[in-house]
mmCIF file of C-alpha atoms in Angstrom:
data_model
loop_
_atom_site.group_PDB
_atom_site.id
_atom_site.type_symbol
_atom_site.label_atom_id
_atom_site.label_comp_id
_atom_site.label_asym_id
_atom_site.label_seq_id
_atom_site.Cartn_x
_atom_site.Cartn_y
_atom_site.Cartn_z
ATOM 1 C CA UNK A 1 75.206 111.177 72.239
ATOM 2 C CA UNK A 2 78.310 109.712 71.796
ATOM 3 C CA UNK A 3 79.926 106.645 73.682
ATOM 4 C CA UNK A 4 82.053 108.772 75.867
ATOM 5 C CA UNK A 5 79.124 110.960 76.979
ATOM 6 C CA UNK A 6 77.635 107.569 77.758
ATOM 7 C CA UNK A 7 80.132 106.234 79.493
ATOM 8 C CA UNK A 8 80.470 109.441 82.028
ATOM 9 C CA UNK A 9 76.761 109.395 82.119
ATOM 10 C CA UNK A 10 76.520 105.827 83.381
ATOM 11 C CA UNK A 11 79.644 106.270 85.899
ATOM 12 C CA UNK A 12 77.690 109.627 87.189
ATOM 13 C CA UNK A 13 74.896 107.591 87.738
ATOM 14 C CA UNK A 14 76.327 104.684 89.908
ATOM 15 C CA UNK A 15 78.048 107.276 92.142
ATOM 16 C CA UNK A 16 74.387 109.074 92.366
ATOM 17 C CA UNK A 17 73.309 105.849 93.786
ATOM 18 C CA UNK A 18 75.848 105.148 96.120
ATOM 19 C CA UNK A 19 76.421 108.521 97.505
ATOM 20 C CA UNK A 20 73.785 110.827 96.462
ATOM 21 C CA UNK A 21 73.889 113.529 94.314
ATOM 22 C CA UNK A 22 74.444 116.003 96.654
ATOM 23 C CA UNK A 23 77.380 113.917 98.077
ATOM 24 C CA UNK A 24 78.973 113.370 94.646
ATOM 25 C CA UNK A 25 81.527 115.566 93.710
ATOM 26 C CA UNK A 26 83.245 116.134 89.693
ATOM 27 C CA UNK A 27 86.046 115.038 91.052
ATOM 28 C CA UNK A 28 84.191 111.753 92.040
ATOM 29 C CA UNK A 29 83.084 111.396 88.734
ATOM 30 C CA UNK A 30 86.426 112.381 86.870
ATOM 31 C CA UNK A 31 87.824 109.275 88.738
ATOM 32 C CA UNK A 32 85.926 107.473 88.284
ATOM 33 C CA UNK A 33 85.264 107.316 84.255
ATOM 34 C CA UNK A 34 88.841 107.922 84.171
ATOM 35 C CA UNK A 35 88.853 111.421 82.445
ATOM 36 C CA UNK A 36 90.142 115.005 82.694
ATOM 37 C CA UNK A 37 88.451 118.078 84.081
ATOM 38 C CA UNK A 38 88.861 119.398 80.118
ATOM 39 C CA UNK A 39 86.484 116.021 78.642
ATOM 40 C CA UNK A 40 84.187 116.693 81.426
ATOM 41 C CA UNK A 41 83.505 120.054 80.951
ATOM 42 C CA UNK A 42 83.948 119.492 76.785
ATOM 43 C CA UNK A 43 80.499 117.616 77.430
ATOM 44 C CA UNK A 44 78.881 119.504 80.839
ATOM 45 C CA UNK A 45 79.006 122.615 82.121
ATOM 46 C CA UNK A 46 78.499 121.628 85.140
ATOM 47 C CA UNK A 47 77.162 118.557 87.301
ATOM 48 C CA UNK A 48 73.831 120.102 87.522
ATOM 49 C CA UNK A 49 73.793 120.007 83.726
ATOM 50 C CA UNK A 50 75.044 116.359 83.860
ATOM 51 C CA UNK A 51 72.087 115.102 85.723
ATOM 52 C CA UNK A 52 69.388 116.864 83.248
ATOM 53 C CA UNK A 53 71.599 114.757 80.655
ATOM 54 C CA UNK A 54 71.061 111.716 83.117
ATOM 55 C CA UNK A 55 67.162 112.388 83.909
ATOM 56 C CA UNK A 56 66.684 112.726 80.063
ATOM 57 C CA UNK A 57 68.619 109.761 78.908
ATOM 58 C CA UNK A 58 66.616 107.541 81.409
ATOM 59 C CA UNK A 59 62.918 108.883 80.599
ATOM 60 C CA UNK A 60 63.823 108.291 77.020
ATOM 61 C CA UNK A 61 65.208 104.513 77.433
ATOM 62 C CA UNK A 62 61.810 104.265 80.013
ATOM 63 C CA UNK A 63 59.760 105.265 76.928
ATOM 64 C CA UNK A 64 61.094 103.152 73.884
ATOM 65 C CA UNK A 65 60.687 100.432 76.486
ATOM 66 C CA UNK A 66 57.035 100.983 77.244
ATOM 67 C CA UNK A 67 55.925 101.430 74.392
ATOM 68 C CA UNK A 68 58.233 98.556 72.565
ATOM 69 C CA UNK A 69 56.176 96.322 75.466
ATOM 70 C CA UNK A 70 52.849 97.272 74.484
ATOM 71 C CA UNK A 71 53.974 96.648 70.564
ATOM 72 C CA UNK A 72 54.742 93.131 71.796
ATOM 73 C CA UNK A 73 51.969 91.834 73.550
ATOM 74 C CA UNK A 74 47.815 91.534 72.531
ATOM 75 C CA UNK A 75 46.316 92.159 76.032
ATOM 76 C CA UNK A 76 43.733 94.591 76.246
ATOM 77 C CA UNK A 77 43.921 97.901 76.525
ATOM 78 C CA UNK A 78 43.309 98.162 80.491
ATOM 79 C CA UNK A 79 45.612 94.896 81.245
ATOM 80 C CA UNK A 80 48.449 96.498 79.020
ATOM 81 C CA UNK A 81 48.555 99.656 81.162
ATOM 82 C CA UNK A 82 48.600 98.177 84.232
ATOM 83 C CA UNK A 83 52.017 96.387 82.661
ATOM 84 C CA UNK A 84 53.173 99.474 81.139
ATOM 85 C CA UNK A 85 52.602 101.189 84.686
ATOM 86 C CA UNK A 86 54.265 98.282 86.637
ATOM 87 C CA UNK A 87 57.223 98.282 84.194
ATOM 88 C CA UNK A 88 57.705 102.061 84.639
ATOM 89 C CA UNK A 89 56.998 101.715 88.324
ATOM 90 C CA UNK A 90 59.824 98.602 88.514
ATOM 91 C CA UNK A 91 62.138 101.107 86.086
ATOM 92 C CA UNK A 92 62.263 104.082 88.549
ATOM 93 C CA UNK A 93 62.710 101.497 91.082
ATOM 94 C CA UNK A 94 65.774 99.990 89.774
ATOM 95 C CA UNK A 95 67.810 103.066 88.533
ATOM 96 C CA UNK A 96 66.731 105.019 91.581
ATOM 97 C CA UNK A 97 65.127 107.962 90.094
ATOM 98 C CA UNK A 98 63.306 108.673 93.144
ATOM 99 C CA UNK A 99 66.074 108.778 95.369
ATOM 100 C CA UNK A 100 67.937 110.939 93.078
ATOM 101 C CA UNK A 101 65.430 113.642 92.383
ATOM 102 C CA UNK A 102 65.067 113.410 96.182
ATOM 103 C CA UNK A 103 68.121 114.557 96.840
ATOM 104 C CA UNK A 104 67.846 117.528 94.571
ATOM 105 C CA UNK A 105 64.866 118.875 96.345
ATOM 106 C CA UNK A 106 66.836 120.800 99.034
ATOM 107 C CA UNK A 107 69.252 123.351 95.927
ATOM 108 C CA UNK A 108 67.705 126.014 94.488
ATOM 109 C CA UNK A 109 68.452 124.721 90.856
ATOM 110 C CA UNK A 110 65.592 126.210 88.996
ATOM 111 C CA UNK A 111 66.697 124.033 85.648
ATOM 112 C CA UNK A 112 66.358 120.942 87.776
ATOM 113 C CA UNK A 113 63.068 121.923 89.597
ATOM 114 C CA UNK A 114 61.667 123.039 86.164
ATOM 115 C CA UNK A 115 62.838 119.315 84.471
ATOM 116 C CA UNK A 116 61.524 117.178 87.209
ATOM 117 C CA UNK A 117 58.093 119.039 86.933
ATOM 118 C CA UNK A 118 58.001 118.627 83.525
ATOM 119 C CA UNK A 119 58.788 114.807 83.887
ATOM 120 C CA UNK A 120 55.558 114.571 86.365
ATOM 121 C CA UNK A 121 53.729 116.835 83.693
ATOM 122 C CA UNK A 122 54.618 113.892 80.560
ATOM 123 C CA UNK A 123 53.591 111.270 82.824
ATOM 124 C CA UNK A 124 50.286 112.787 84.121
ATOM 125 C CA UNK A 125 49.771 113.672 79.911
ATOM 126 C CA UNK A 126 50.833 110.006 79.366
ATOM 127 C CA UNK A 127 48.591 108.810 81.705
ATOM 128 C CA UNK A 128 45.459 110.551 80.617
ATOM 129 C CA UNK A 129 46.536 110.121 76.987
ATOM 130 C CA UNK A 130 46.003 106.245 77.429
ATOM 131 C CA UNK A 131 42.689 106.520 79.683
ATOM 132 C CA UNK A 132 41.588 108.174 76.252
ATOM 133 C CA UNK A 133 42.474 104.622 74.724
ATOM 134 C CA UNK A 134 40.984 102.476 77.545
ATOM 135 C CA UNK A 135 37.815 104.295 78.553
ATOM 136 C CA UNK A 136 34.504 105.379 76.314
ATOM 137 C CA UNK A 137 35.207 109.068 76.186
ATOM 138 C CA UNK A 138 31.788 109.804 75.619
ATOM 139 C CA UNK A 139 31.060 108.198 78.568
ATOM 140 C CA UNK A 140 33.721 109.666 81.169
ATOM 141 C CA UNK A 141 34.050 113.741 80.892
ATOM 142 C CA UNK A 142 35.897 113.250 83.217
ATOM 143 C CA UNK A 143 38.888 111.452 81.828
ATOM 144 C CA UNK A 144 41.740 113.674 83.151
ATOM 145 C CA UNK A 145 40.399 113.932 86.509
ATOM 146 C CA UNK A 146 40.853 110.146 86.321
ATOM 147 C CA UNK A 147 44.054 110.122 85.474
ATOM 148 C CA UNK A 148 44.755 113.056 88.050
ATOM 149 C CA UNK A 149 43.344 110.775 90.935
ATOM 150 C CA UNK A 150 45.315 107.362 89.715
ATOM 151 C CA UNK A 151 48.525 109.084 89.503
ATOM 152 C CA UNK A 152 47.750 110.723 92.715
ATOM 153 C CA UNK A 153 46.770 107.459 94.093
ATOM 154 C CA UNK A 154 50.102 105.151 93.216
ATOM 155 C CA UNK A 155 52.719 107.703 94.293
ATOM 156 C CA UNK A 156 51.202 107.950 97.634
ATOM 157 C CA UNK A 157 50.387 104.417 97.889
ATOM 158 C CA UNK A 158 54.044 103.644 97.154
ATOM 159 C CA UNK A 159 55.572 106.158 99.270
ATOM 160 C CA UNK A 160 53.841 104.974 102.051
ATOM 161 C CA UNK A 161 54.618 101.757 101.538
ATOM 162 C CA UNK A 162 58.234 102.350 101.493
ATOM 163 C CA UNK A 163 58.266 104.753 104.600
ATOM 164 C CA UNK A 164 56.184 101.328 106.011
ATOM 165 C CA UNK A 165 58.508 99.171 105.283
ATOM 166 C CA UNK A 166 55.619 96.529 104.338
ATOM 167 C CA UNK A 167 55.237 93.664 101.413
ATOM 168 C CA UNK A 168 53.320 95.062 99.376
ATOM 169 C CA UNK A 169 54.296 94.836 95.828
ATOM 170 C CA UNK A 170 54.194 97.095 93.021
ATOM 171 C CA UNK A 171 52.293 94.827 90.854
ATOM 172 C CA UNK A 172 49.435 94.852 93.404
ATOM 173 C CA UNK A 173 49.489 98.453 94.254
ATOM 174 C CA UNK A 174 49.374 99.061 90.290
ATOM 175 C CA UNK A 175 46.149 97.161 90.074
ATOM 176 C CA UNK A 176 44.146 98.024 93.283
ATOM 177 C CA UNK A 177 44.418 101.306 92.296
ATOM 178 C CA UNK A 178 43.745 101.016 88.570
ATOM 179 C CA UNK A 179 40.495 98.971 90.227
ATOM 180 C CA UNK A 180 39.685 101.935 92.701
ATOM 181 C CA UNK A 181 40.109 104.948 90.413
ATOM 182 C CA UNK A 182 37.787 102.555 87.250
ATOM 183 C CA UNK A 183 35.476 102.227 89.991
ATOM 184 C CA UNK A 184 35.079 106.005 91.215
ATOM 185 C CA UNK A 185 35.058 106.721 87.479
ATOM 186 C CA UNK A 186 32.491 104.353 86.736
ATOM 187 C CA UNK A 187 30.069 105.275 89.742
ATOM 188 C CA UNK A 188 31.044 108.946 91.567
ATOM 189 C CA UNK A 189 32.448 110.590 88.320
ATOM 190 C CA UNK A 190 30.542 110.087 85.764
ATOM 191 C CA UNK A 191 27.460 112.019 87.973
ATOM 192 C CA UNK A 192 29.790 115.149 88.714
ATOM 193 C CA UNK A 193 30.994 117.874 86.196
ATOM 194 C CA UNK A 194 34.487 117.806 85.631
ATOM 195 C CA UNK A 195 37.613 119.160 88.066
ATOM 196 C CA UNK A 196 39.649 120.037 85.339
ATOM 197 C CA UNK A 197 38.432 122.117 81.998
ATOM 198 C CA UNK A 198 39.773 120.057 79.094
ATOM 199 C CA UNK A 199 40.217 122.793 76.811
ATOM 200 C CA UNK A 200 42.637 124.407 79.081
ATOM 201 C CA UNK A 201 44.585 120.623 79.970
ATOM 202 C CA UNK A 202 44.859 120.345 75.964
ATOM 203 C CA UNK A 203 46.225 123.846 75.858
ATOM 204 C CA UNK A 204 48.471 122.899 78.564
ATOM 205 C CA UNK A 205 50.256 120.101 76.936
ATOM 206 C CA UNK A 206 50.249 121.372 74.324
ATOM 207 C CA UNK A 207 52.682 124.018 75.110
ATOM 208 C CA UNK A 208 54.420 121.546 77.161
ATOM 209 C CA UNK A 209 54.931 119.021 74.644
ATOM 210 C CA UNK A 210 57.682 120.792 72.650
ATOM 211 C CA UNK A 211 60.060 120.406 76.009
ATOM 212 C CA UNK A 212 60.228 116.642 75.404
ATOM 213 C CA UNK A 213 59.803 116.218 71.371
ATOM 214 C CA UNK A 214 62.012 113.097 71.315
ATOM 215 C CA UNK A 215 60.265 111.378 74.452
ATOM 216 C CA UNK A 216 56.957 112.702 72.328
ATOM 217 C CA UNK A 217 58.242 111.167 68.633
ATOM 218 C CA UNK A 218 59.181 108.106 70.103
ATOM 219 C CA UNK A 219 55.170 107.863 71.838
ATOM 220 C CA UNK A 220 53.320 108.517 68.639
ATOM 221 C CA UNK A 221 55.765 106.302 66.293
ATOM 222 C CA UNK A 222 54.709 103.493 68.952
ATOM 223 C CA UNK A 223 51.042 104.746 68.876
ATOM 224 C CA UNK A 224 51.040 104.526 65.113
ATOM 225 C CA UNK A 225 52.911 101.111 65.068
ATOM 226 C CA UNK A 226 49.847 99.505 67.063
ATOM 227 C CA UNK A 227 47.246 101.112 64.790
ATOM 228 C CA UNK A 228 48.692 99.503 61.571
ATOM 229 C CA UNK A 229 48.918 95.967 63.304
ATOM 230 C CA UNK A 230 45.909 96.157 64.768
ATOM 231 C CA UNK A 231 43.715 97.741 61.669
ATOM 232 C CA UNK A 232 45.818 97.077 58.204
ATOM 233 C CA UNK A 233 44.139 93.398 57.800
ATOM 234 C CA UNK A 234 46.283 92.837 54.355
ATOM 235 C CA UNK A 235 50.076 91.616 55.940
ATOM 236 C CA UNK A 236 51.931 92.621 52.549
ATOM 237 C CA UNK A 237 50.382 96.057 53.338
ATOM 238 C CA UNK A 238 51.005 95.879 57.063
ATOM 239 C CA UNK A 239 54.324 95.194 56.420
ATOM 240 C CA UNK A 240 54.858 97.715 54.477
ATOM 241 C CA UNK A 241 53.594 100.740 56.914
ATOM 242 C CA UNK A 242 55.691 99.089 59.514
ATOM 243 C CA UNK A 243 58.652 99.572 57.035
ATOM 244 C CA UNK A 244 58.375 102.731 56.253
ATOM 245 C CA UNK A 245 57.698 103.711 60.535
ATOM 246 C CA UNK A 246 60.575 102.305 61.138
ATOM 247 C CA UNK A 247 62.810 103.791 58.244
ATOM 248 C CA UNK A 248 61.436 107.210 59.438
ATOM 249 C CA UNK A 249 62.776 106.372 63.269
ATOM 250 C CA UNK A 250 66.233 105.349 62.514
ATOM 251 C CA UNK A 251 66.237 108.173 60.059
ATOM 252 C CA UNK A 252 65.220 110.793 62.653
ATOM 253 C CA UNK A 253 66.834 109.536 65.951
ATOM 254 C CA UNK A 254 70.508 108.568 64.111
ATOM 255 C CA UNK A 255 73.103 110.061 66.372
ATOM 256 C CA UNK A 256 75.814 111.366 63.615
ATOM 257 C CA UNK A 257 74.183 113.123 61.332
ATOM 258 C CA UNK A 258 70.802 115.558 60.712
ATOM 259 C CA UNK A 259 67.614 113.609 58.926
ATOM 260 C CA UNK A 260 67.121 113.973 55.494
ATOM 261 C CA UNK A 261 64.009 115.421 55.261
ATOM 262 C CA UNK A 262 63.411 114.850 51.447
ATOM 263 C CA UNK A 263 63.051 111.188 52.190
ATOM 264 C CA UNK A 264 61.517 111.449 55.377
ATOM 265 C CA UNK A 265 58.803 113.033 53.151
ATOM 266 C CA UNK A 266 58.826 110.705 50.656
ATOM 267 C CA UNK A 267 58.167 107.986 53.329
ATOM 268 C CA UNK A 268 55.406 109.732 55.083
ATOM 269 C CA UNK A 269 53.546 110.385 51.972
ATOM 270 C CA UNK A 270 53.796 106.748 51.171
ATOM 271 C CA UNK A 271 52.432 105.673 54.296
ATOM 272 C CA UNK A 272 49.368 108.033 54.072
ATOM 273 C CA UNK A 273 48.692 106.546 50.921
ATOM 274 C CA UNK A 274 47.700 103.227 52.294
ATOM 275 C CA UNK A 275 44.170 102.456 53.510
ATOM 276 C CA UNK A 276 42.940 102.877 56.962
ATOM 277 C CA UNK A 277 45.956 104.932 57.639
ATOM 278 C CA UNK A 278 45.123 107.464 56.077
ATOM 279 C CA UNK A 279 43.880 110.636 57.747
ATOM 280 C CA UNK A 280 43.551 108.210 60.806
ATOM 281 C CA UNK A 281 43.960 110.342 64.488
ATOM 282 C CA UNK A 282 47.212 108.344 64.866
ATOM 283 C CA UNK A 283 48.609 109.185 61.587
ATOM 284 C CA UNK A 284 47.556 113.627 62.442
ATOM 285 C CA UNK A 285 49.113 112.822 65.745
ATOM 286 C CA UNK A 286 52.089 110.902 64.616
ATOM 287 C CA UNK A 287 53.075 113.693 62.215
ATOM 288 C CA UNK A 288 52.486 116.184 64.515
ATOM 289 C CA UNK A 289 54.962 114.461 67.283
ATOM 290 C CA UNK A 290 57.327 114.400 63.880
ATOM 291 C CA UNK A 291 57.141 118.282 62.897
ATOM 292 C CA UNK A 292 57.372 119.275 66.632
ATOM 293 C CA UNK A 293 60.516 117.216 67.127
ATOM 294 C CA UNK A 294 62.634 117.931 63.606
ATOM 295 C CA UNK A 295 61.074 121.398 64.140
ATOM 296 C CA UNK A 296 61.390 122.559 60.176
ATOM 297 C CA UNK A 297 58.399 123.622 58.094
ATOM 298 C CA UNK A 298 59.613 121.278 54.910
ATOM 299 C CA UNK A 299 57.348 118.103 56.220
ATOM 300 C CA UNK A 300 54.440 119.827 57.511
ATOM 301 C CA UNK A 301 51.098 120.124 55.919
ATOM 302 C CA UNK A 302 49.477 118.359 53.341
ATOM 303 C CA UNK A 303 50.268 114.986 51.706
#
């Protein structure tokens, strides 16, 4: 995206917050970024098509964010999603993603109902993805039912809160219902079979993922990023697969021109070549998130 796109994108999303989508015209937005109906429509087909741009733009910047906050920090696993959760939670807040998508809710834009499920679906996968990480699977069956009941549990104890008008903050309702849904999980759960098959949830996001392969890449480079500084003892070595993660990211996310895939290659099969990384679950997963989102056959397989 270039700065221009940006630019309209940002202006778009100021009037969004002052007067509602709904209430926001293109000829709002033409005066205000200070461009013709011919740029506009050079870029958008329409304002509809604008706010998918919008929607997108922020879940990605949410993303690198959250994840770029769990790189920097050593808590544990629990205590870092209840930050990643509260920074999310304090993101939507701020930009006013709620409202927005709120005001959506009465058109019959079936491109805009479709994204804004999807966005619920990557969280929920999100979500359960990192109960994987913080609880024993072997332990909890019952993982995504978890994750269905703690999602569940936040957006109704913050919409309630905000139709209440009380104090409560996000941080708190983050972590009393974290608390609450570790506690069913830990005494009602565990006894009970499972809501939710897990064969068909895999399926499920699987099919799903494709939708949001950037969102997806920028996950499992994050994932894979924690793995090597939390297991790749040697820091010559560490430094090294950090190197080469990072070299793949700026190669595959650069704005002007396609990745080249011959050295994207090259780096990947020089980062499988050093110990534990190699056929680790983050590495499969990582390359996975890769192939789906450059979506060409040349860097998949075997290294």
């Amino acid at each position: 995206m270039n700065k221009k796109q940006q630019d309209i994108l940002e202006e778009a999303h100021k009037l969004f917050i002052e007067k509602g989508y709904l209430d926001t015209s293109i000829q709002d937005i033409l005066e205000r970024s200070g461009i013709s109906k011919g740029t506009f429509y050079k870029y958008f087909s329409s304002k509809s098509e604008l706010l998918l741009s919008l929607l997108s733009t922020l879940q990605e910047s949410m993303i690198v964010k959250r994840e770029k906050l769990a790189d920097e920090h050593t808590d544990s696993d629990c205590h870092m999603f209840e930050k990643q959760m509260i920074f999310m939670m304090h993101f939507i807040a701020e930009n006013n993603i709620s409202k927005i998508i709120e005001t959506t809710l009465v058109l019959n834009e079936r491109k805009i109902f479709h994204y804004i499920e999807e966005l619920k679906i990557s969280t929920l996968n999100w979500i359960y993805k990192r109960f994987q990480q913080i609880f024993p699977k072997g332990n909890y069956p019952q993982l995504f039912d978890g994750a269905v009941l703690f999602d569940g549990m936040l957006n109704n104890v913050l919409r309630t809160n905000k139709m209440l008008n009380t104090s409560l903050t996000i941080e708190h309702a983050v972590r009393y219902c974290m608390e609450h849904t570790k506690g069913m999980m830990e005494k009602e759960i565990g006894s009970k079979d499972p809501l939710f098959d897990e064969k068909v949830i895999a399926s499920l996001f699987e099919e799903r993922r494709d939708e949001h392969s950037s969102t997806e890449f920028i996950r499992v480079t994050a994932a894979l990023k924690r793995f090597v500084k939390n297991n790749v003892v040697d820091e010559a070595k560490q430094k090294e697969c950090l190197e080469f993660i990072t070299f793949i990211y700026d190669e595959v996310l650069q704005d002007n021109a396609s990745p080249r895939k011959f050295i994207i290659n090259s780096s990947l099969s020089s980062l499988e070549q050093i110990e534990p990384v190699t056929g680790s679950g983050e590495m499969e997963e990582y390359k996975r998130g890769l192939n789906r989102f450059i979506g060409n056959s040349s860097i998949k397989g075997d290294y």
